[in-house]
mmCIF file of C-alpha atoms in Angstrom:
data_model
loop_
_atom_site.group_PDB
_atom_site.id
_atom_site.type_symbol
_atom_site.label_atom_id
_atom_site.label_comp_id
_atom_site.label_asym_id
_atom_site.label_seq_id
_atom_site.Cartn_x
_atom_site.Cartn_y
_atom_site.Cartn_z
ATOM 1 C CA MET A 1 63.513 -6.347 -14.953
ATOM 2 C CA LYS A 2 66.975 -7.433 -13.797
ATOM 3 C CA VAL A 3 68.923 -6.693 -10.645
ATOM 4 C CA ARG A 4 72.621 -7.503 -10.321
ATOM 5 C CA LEU A 5 74.127 -7.911 -6.868
ATOM 6 C CA LYS A 6 77.575 -8.821 -5.645
ATOM 7 C CA GLU A 7 77.867 -12.233 -4.004
ATOM 8 C CA SER A 8 78.744 -10.516 -0.790
ATOM 9 C CA THR A 9 75.453 -8.669 -0.649
ATOM 10 C CA ILE A 10 72.936 -11.248 -1.812
ATOM 11 C CA MET A 11 73.239 -13.332 1.292
ATOM 12 C CA SER A 12 71.058 -10.956 3.171
ATOM 13 C CA ARG A 13 67.604 -12.525 3.529
ATOM 14 C CA THR A 14 66.114 -9.124 4.149
ATOM 15 C CA LEU A 15 67.414 -7.788 0.856
ATOM 16 C CA LEU A 16 66.166 -10.843 -1.010
ATOM 17 C CA THR A 17 62.729 -10.481 0.475
ATOM 18 C CA ALA A 18 62.608 -6.797 -0.407
ATOM 19 C CA LEU A 19 63.704 -7.546 -3.944
ATOM 20 C CA CYS A 20 61.071 -10.218 -4.416
ATOM 21 C CA SER A 21 58.444 -7.852 -3.120
ATOM 22 C CA ALA A 22 59.593 -5.182 -5.563
ATOM 23 C CA LEU A 23 59.365 -7.621 -8.438
ATOM 24 C CA LEU A 24 55.883 -8.636 -7.415
ATOM 25 C CA CYS A 25 54.758 -5.048 -7.135
ATOM 26 C CA ALA A 26 56.235 -4.172 -10.521
ATOM 27 C CA SER A 27 54.291 -6.938 -12.272
ATOM 28 C CA PRO A 28 50.585 -6.536 -12.959
ATOM 29 C CA VAL A 29 50.096 -10.158 -11.860
ATOM 30 C CA TRP A 30 52.007 -12.533 -9.695
ATOM 31 C CA ALA A 31 55.372 -13.148 -11.517
ATOM 32 C CA ASP A 32 57.975 -15.859 -10.960
ATOM 33 C CA VAL A 33 61.458 -14.816 -9.791
ATOM 34 C CA TYR A 34 64.575 -16.343 -11.313
ATOM 35 C CA THR A 35 68.258 -16.138 -10.280
ATOM 36 C CA TRP A 36 71.529 -17.013 -12.009
ATOM 37 C CA THR A 37 75.203 -16.011 -12.034
ATOM 38 C CA ASP A 38 76.394 -13.962 -14.961
ATOM 39 C CA ALA A 39 79.807 -14.074 -16.679
ATOM 40 C CA ASN A 40 81.251 -11.589 -14.182
ATOM 41 C CA GLY A 41 80.268 -13.720 -11.214
ATOM 42 C CA ASN A 42 77.390 -11.512 -10.193
ATOM 43 C CA THR A 43 74.144 -13.008 -9.004
ATOM 44 C CA VAL A 44 71.237 -11.797 -11.073
ATOM 45 C CA TYR A 45 67.561 -11.736 -10.093
ATOM 46 C CA SER A 46 64.869 -11.265 -12.713
ATOM 47 C CA ASP A 47 61.238 -11.978 -13.437
ATOM 48 C CA LYS A 48 62.288 -13.288 -16.862
ATOM 49 C CA PRO A 49 63.882 -16.738 -17.070
ATOM 50 C CA ASN A 50 67.448 -17.348 -18.286
ATOM 51 C CA PRO A 51 68.744 -20.645 -19.702
ATOM 52 C CA ASN A 52 70.852 -21.172 -16.553
ATOM 53 C CA ALA A 53 68.376 -19.602 -14.137
ATOM 54 C CA LYS A 54 66.838 -21.171 -11.083
ATOM 55 C CA ARG A 55 63.270 -20.423 -10.126
ATOM 56 C CA ILE A 56 62.798 -19.020 -6.633
ATOM 57 C CA GLU A 57 59.684 -20.012 -4.754
ATOM 58 C CA VAL A 58 58.006 -16.847 -3.594
ATOM 59 C CA SER A 59 55.359 -17.148 -0.937
ATOM 60 C CA ALA A 60 52.084 -15.395 -1.533
ATOM 61 C CA PRO A 61 51.910 -11.992 0.082
ATOM 62 C CA ASN A 62 49.411 -11.438 2.806
ATOM 63 C CA SER A 63 46.202 -10.061 1.387
ATOM 64 C CA MET A 64 43.279 -8.407 3.041
ATOM 65 C CA GLU A 65 39.848 -7.631 1.678
ATOM 66 C CA ALA A 66 38.938 -3.999 1.567
ATOM 67 C CA PRO A 67 36.565 -3.140 4.382
ATOM 68 C CA LYS A 68 32.961 -2.871 3.376
ATOM 69 C CA PRO A 69 31.478 0.620 3.566
ATOM 70 C CA ILE A 70 29.636 1.300 6.763
ATOM 71 C CA PRO A 71 26.034 2.382 6.176
ATOM 72 C CA ALA A 72 25.265 5.941 7.087
ATOM 73 C CA TYR A 73 23.870 6.305 10.561
ATOM 74 C CA GLU A 74 20.122 6.642 10.603
ATOM 75 C CA SER A 75 18.816 9.333 12.841
ATOM 76 C CA SER A 76 16.195 8.507 15.426
ATOM 77 C CA SER A 77 13.655 10.541 13.498
ATOM 78 C CA SER A 78 14.376 8.537 10.328
ATOM 79 C CA SER A 79 14.050 5.268 12.212
ATOM 80 C CA ALA A 80 10.858 6.449 13.772
ATOM 81 C CA GLY A 81 9.541 7.388 10.355
ATOM 82 C CA SER A 82 10.357 3.932 9.004
ATOM 83 C CA SER A 83 8.719 2.269 11.972
ATOM 84 C CA SER A 84 5.702 4.466 11.533
ATOM 85 C CA SER A 85 5.524 3.549 7.866
ATOM 86 C CA ASN A 86 5.679 -0.157 8.687
ATOM 87 C CA SER A 87 2.887 0.143 11.176
ATOM 88 C CA GLY A 88 0.905 1.810 8.377
ATOM 89 C CA SER A 89 -2.627 2.758 9.125
ATOM 90 C CA ALA A 90 -2.438 1.503 12.702
ATOM 91 C CA ALA A 91 -0.245 4.452 13.666
ATOM 92 C CA SER A 92 -2.171 7.124 11.792
ATOM 93 C CA GLY A 93 -5.627 5.763 12.537
ATOM 94 C CA SER A 94 -6.542 5.667 8.840
ATOM 95 C CA TYR A 95 -7.822 2.654 6.932
ATOM 96 C CA ARG A 96 -6.133 0.781 4.104
ATOM 97 C CA ARG A 97 -9.555 -0.177 2.824
ATOM 98 C CA LEU A 98 -12.821 1.681 3.219
ATOM 99 C CA GLU A 99 -15.239 0.623 0.504
ATOM 100 C CA ILE A 100 -18.956 0.536 -0.198
ATOM 101 C CA THR A 101 -19.445 -3.019 -1.474
ATOM 102 C CA SER A 102 -23.220 -2.794 -1.933
ATOM 103 C CA PRO A 103 -25.075 -1.363 -3.791
ATOM 104 C CA ALA A 104 -22.735 -1.346 -6.767
ATOM 105 C CA ASN A 105 -21.707 1.897 -8.391
ATOM 106 C CA ASP A 106 -24.057 3.385 -10.998
ATOM 107 C CA THR A 107 -26.908 1.141 -9.901
ATOM 108 C CA PRO A 108 -30.640 1.936 -9.992
ATOM 109 C CA VAL A 109 -32.126 1.351 -6.543
ATOM 110 C CA ARG A 110 -35.864 1.119 -5.921
ATOM 111 C CA ALA A 111 -36.696 2.655 -2.568
ATOM 112 C CA ASN A 112 -40.261 3.904 -2.273
ATOM 113 C CA ASP A 113 -39.545 5.134 1.242
ATOM 114 C CA GLY A 114 -36.194 6.671 0.227
ATOM 115 C CA ASN A 115 -34.197 4.378 2.510
ATOM 116 C CA VAL A 116 -31.102 2.609 1.137
ATOM 117 C CA THR A 117 -28.808 0.287 3.116
ATOM 118 C CA LEU A 118 -25.081 0.558 2.420
ATOM 119 C CA VAL A 119 -22.712 -2.361 3.054
ATOM 120 C CA VAL A 120 -19.264 -1.009 3.982
ATOM 121 C CA ALA A 121 -16.024 -3.024 4.336
ATOM 122 C CA PHE A 122 -13.020 -1.977 6.466
ATOM 123 C CA ASP A 123 -9.361 -2.936 6.742
ATOM 124 C CA PRO A 124 -8.368 -2.780 9.506
ATOM 125 C CA PRO A 125 -11.753 -3.292 11.216
ATOM 126 C CA LEU A 126 -13.675 -0.241 12.360
ATOM 127 C CA ARG A 127 -12.020 0.839 15.590
ATOM 128 C CA ALA A 128 -13.701 1.701 18.843
ATOM 129 C CA GLY A 129 -14.090 5.458 19.121
ATOM 130 C CA HIS A 130 -14.580 5.821 15.364
ATOM 131 C CA LEU A 131 -17.931 6.493 13.719
ATOM 132 C CA LEU A 132 -19.187 5.407 10.306
ATOM 133 C CA ARG A 133 -21.284 7.980 8.472
ATOM 134 C CA ALA A 134 -22.647 8.530 4.982
ATOM 135 C CA ARG A 135 -21.948 11.614 2.918
ATOM 136 C CA ILE A 136 -24.685 12.298 0.377
ATOM 137 C CA ASP A 137 -23.963 14.788 -2.382
ATOM 138 C CA GLY A 138 -21.268 16.381 -0.212
ATOM 139 C CA ASN A 139 -23.403 16.610 2.940
ATOM 140 C CA LEU A 140 -22.353 14.496 5.926
ATOM 141 C CA GLY A 141 -25.289 12.688 7.491
ATOM 142 C CA GLU A 142 -26.109 12.875 11.184
ATOM 143 C CA GLN A 143 -26.687 9.143 11.567
ATOM 144 C CA ALA A 144 -23.521 7.416 12.835
ATOM 145 C CA LEU A 145 -22.607 3.796 13.482
ATOM 146 C CA PRO A 146 -20.024 3.360 16.289
ATOM 147 C CA GLY A 147 -16.981 1.171 15.704
ATOM 148 C CA ALA A 148 -16.692 -2.108 17.597
ATOM 149 C CA GLY A 149 -14.015 -3.994 15.675
ATOM 150 C CA GLN A 150 -16.298 -4.980 12.786
ATOM 151 C CA ALA A 151 -14.765 -5.673 9.367
ATOM 152 C CA GLN A 152 -18.103 -5.015 7.666
ATOM 153 C CA ALA A 153 -21.073 -2.903 8.652
ATOM 154 C CA ASN A 154 -24.503 -1.944 7.347
ATOM 155 C CA LEU A 155 -25.504 1.703 7.372
ATOM 156 C CA THR A 156 -28.972 2.820 6.278
ATOM 157 C CA VAL A 157 -29.378 6.144 4.514
ATOM 158 C CA THR A 158 -32.872 7.594 4.896
ATOM 159 C CA ASN A 159 -35.139 9.932 2.953
ATOM 160 C CA LEU A 160 -33.251 9.943 -0.324
ATOM 161 C CA ASP A 161 -35.109 11.834 -3.024
ATOM 162 C CA ARG A 162 -35.702 10.407 -6.440
ATOM 163 C CA GLY A 163 -32.808 10.795 -8.846
ATOM 164 C CA SER A 164 -29.036 10.318 -8.810
ATOM 165 C CA HIS A 165 -26.911 10.811 -5.691
ATOM 166 C CA LEU A 166 -23.181 10.666 -4.948
ATOM 167 C CA VAL A 167 -22.725 8.498 -1.843
ATOM 168 C CA GLU A 168 -19.544 8.119 0.240
ATOM 169 C CA ALA A 169 -18.739 6.198 3.405
ATOM 170 C CA VAL A 170 -16.870 8.372 5.903
ATOM 171 C CA VAL A 171 -15.131 7.458 9.168
ATOM 172 C CA THR A 172 -14.840 10.228 11.751
ATOM 173 C CA ASN A 173 -13.712 10.433 15.330
ATOM 174 C CA SER A 174 -16.074 11.248 18.161
ATOM 175 C CA GLU A 175 -15.537 14.973 17.536
ATOM 176 C CA GLY A 176 -16.623 14.699 13.902
ATOM 177 C CA LYS A 177 -13.140 15.041 12.406
ATOM 178 C CA GLU A 178 -12.809 13.015 9.214
ATOM 179 C CA ILE A 179 -10.308 10.146 9.352
ATOM 180 C CA SER A 180 -10.962 8.278 6.102
ATOM 181 C CA ALA A 181 -13.430 8.359 3.233
ATOM 182 C CA SER A 182 -14.325 5.820 0.576
ATOM 183 C CA THR A 183 -14.480 6.356 -3.153
ATOM 184 C CA GLY A 184 -17.900 7.738 -3.969
ATOM 185 C CA ILE A 185 -20.520 5.706 -5.805
ATOM 186 C CA THR A 186 -23.513 6.953 -7.774
ATOM 187 C CA LEU A 187 -26.957 5.620 -6.916
ATOM 188 C CA HIS A 188 -30.063 6.231 -8.995
ATOM 189 C CA VAL A 189 -32.964 6.166 -6.547
ATOM 190 C CA GLN A 190 -36.324 5.165 -7.945
ATOM 191 C CA ARG A 191 -39.431 6.004 -5.959
ATOM 192 C CA THR A 192 -43.054 5.452 -6.964
ATOM 193 C CA SER A 193 -44.589 8.706 -8.154
ATOM 194 C CA LEU A 194 -47.473 10.106 -6.125
ATOM 195 C CA ASN A 195 -49.180 10.921 -9.406
ATOM 196 C CA GLN A 196 -49.665 7.278 -10.303
ATOM 197 C CA PRO A 197 -53.238 5.930 -10.056
ATOM 198 C CA GLY A 198 -54.032 4.567 -6.641
ATOM 199 C CA ARG A 199 -51.126 6.518 -5.050
ATOM 200 C CA ILE A 200 -52.858 9.852 -4.436
ATOM 201 C CA GLY A 201 -52.720 9.500 -0.711
ATOM 202 C CA GLY A 202 -49.138 8.356 -0.618
ATOM 203 C CA ALA A 203 -46.770 5.705 -1.852
ATOM 204 C CA ASN A 204 -47.805 3.172 0.799
ATOM 205 C CA GLN A 205 -51.554 3.844 0.745
ATOM 206 C CA ALA A 206 -53.818 1.119 -0.662
ATOM 207 C CA PRO A 207 -56.046 2.014 -3.634
ATOM 208 C CA THR A 208 -59.477 3.349 -2.725
ATOM 209 C CA ALA A 209 -62.382 1.090 -3.733
ATOM 210 C CA PRO A 210 -64.951 2.718 -6.038
ATOM 211 C CA ALA A 211 -68.238 3.774 -4.384
ATOM 212 C CA ALA A 212 -71.252 1.458 -4.824
ATOM 213 C CA PRO A 213 -73.878 2.751 -7.292
ATOM 214 C CA ALA A 214 -76.952 4.347 -5.701
ATOM 215 C CA ALA A 215 -80.290 2.526 -5.983
ATOM 216 C CA PRO A 216 -82.700 4.037 -8.539
ATOM 217 C CA ASN A 217 -85.639 6.087 -7.259
ATOM 218 C CA VAL A 218 -88.853 4.010 -7.433
ATOM 219 C CA PRO A 219 -92.136 6.000 -7.458
ATOM 220 C CA ARG A 220 -94.286 5.242 -4.458
ATOM 221 C CA PRO A 221 -97.834 3.948 -5.117
ATOM 222 C CA PRO A 222 -100.615 6.457 -4.500
ATOM 223 C CA ALA A 223 -102.235 6.323 -1.106
ATOM 224 C CA THR A 224 -105.747 4.783 -0.911
ATOM 225 C CA GLY A 225 -108.528 6.060 1.279
ATOM 226 C CA GLY A 226 -109.994 3.759 3.914
#
C-alpha cells in the first residue's frame, strides 16, 4: 500500500497520524511504516520498505479490553430458591438421613413376646415438635417418640406376629402429618410356638411337673374279736 503526497501537504502532523492509522488498520497485524522521496520529488509512505526508505516509529494505538458480559440479574424468587436449597433440610423440615441401623435388613429376629427394638439414626437430629413412629406393613403405629435433638433413638415395636414384616421409621409432626420416612427393612420375627411341649399355657409359662404316682392299695388285715 503506497500513498504519494506533495511536499507541501506532508508537513501536516494530523495527516501523517491519520495515514499511519490507516496503514495500521489495513494490515492484519501491526505493520511498520516507511517513507522516501520518489523520482518526481514526492514523499511516499508505505508499509513495504524501499531501498532508500526510512522507517517511521509508530506508537502503539490505545487498546481497551472488551467489557466482560454482565451476568443476568437474578430475581428475588430465584435468590430465595438458591438460599433455600443451600439451607437444605433445615428449611423444609425434612431429614437428609433417616435410617434404621438395627436390626439389619432381611434379618431373622427372635422375639417370643413380639417386641422388637429399632435403632434409628437422624441427620439432622430429631427436632423438637417432631415424632418418631414405626410403620409396620403399611400401618402407622400409635406409639411415638418425641424429638429432643437426638441423633439416634430407640423405638420399640410391640406385638409383632410371627413371620415377615416390612418396617419403616417415620417422622411426623404433632398433627400426624408425615415429614420423612426411611427405606423399609424386612424383619422375620420368630416366636416360640404354643404347640411346643411345655408351652401349652403360653410362651413364658414354665413346664408343668408330672404328677406323683399314687400309692398302691394295700389290703387291710381282718379284724379280730376281743
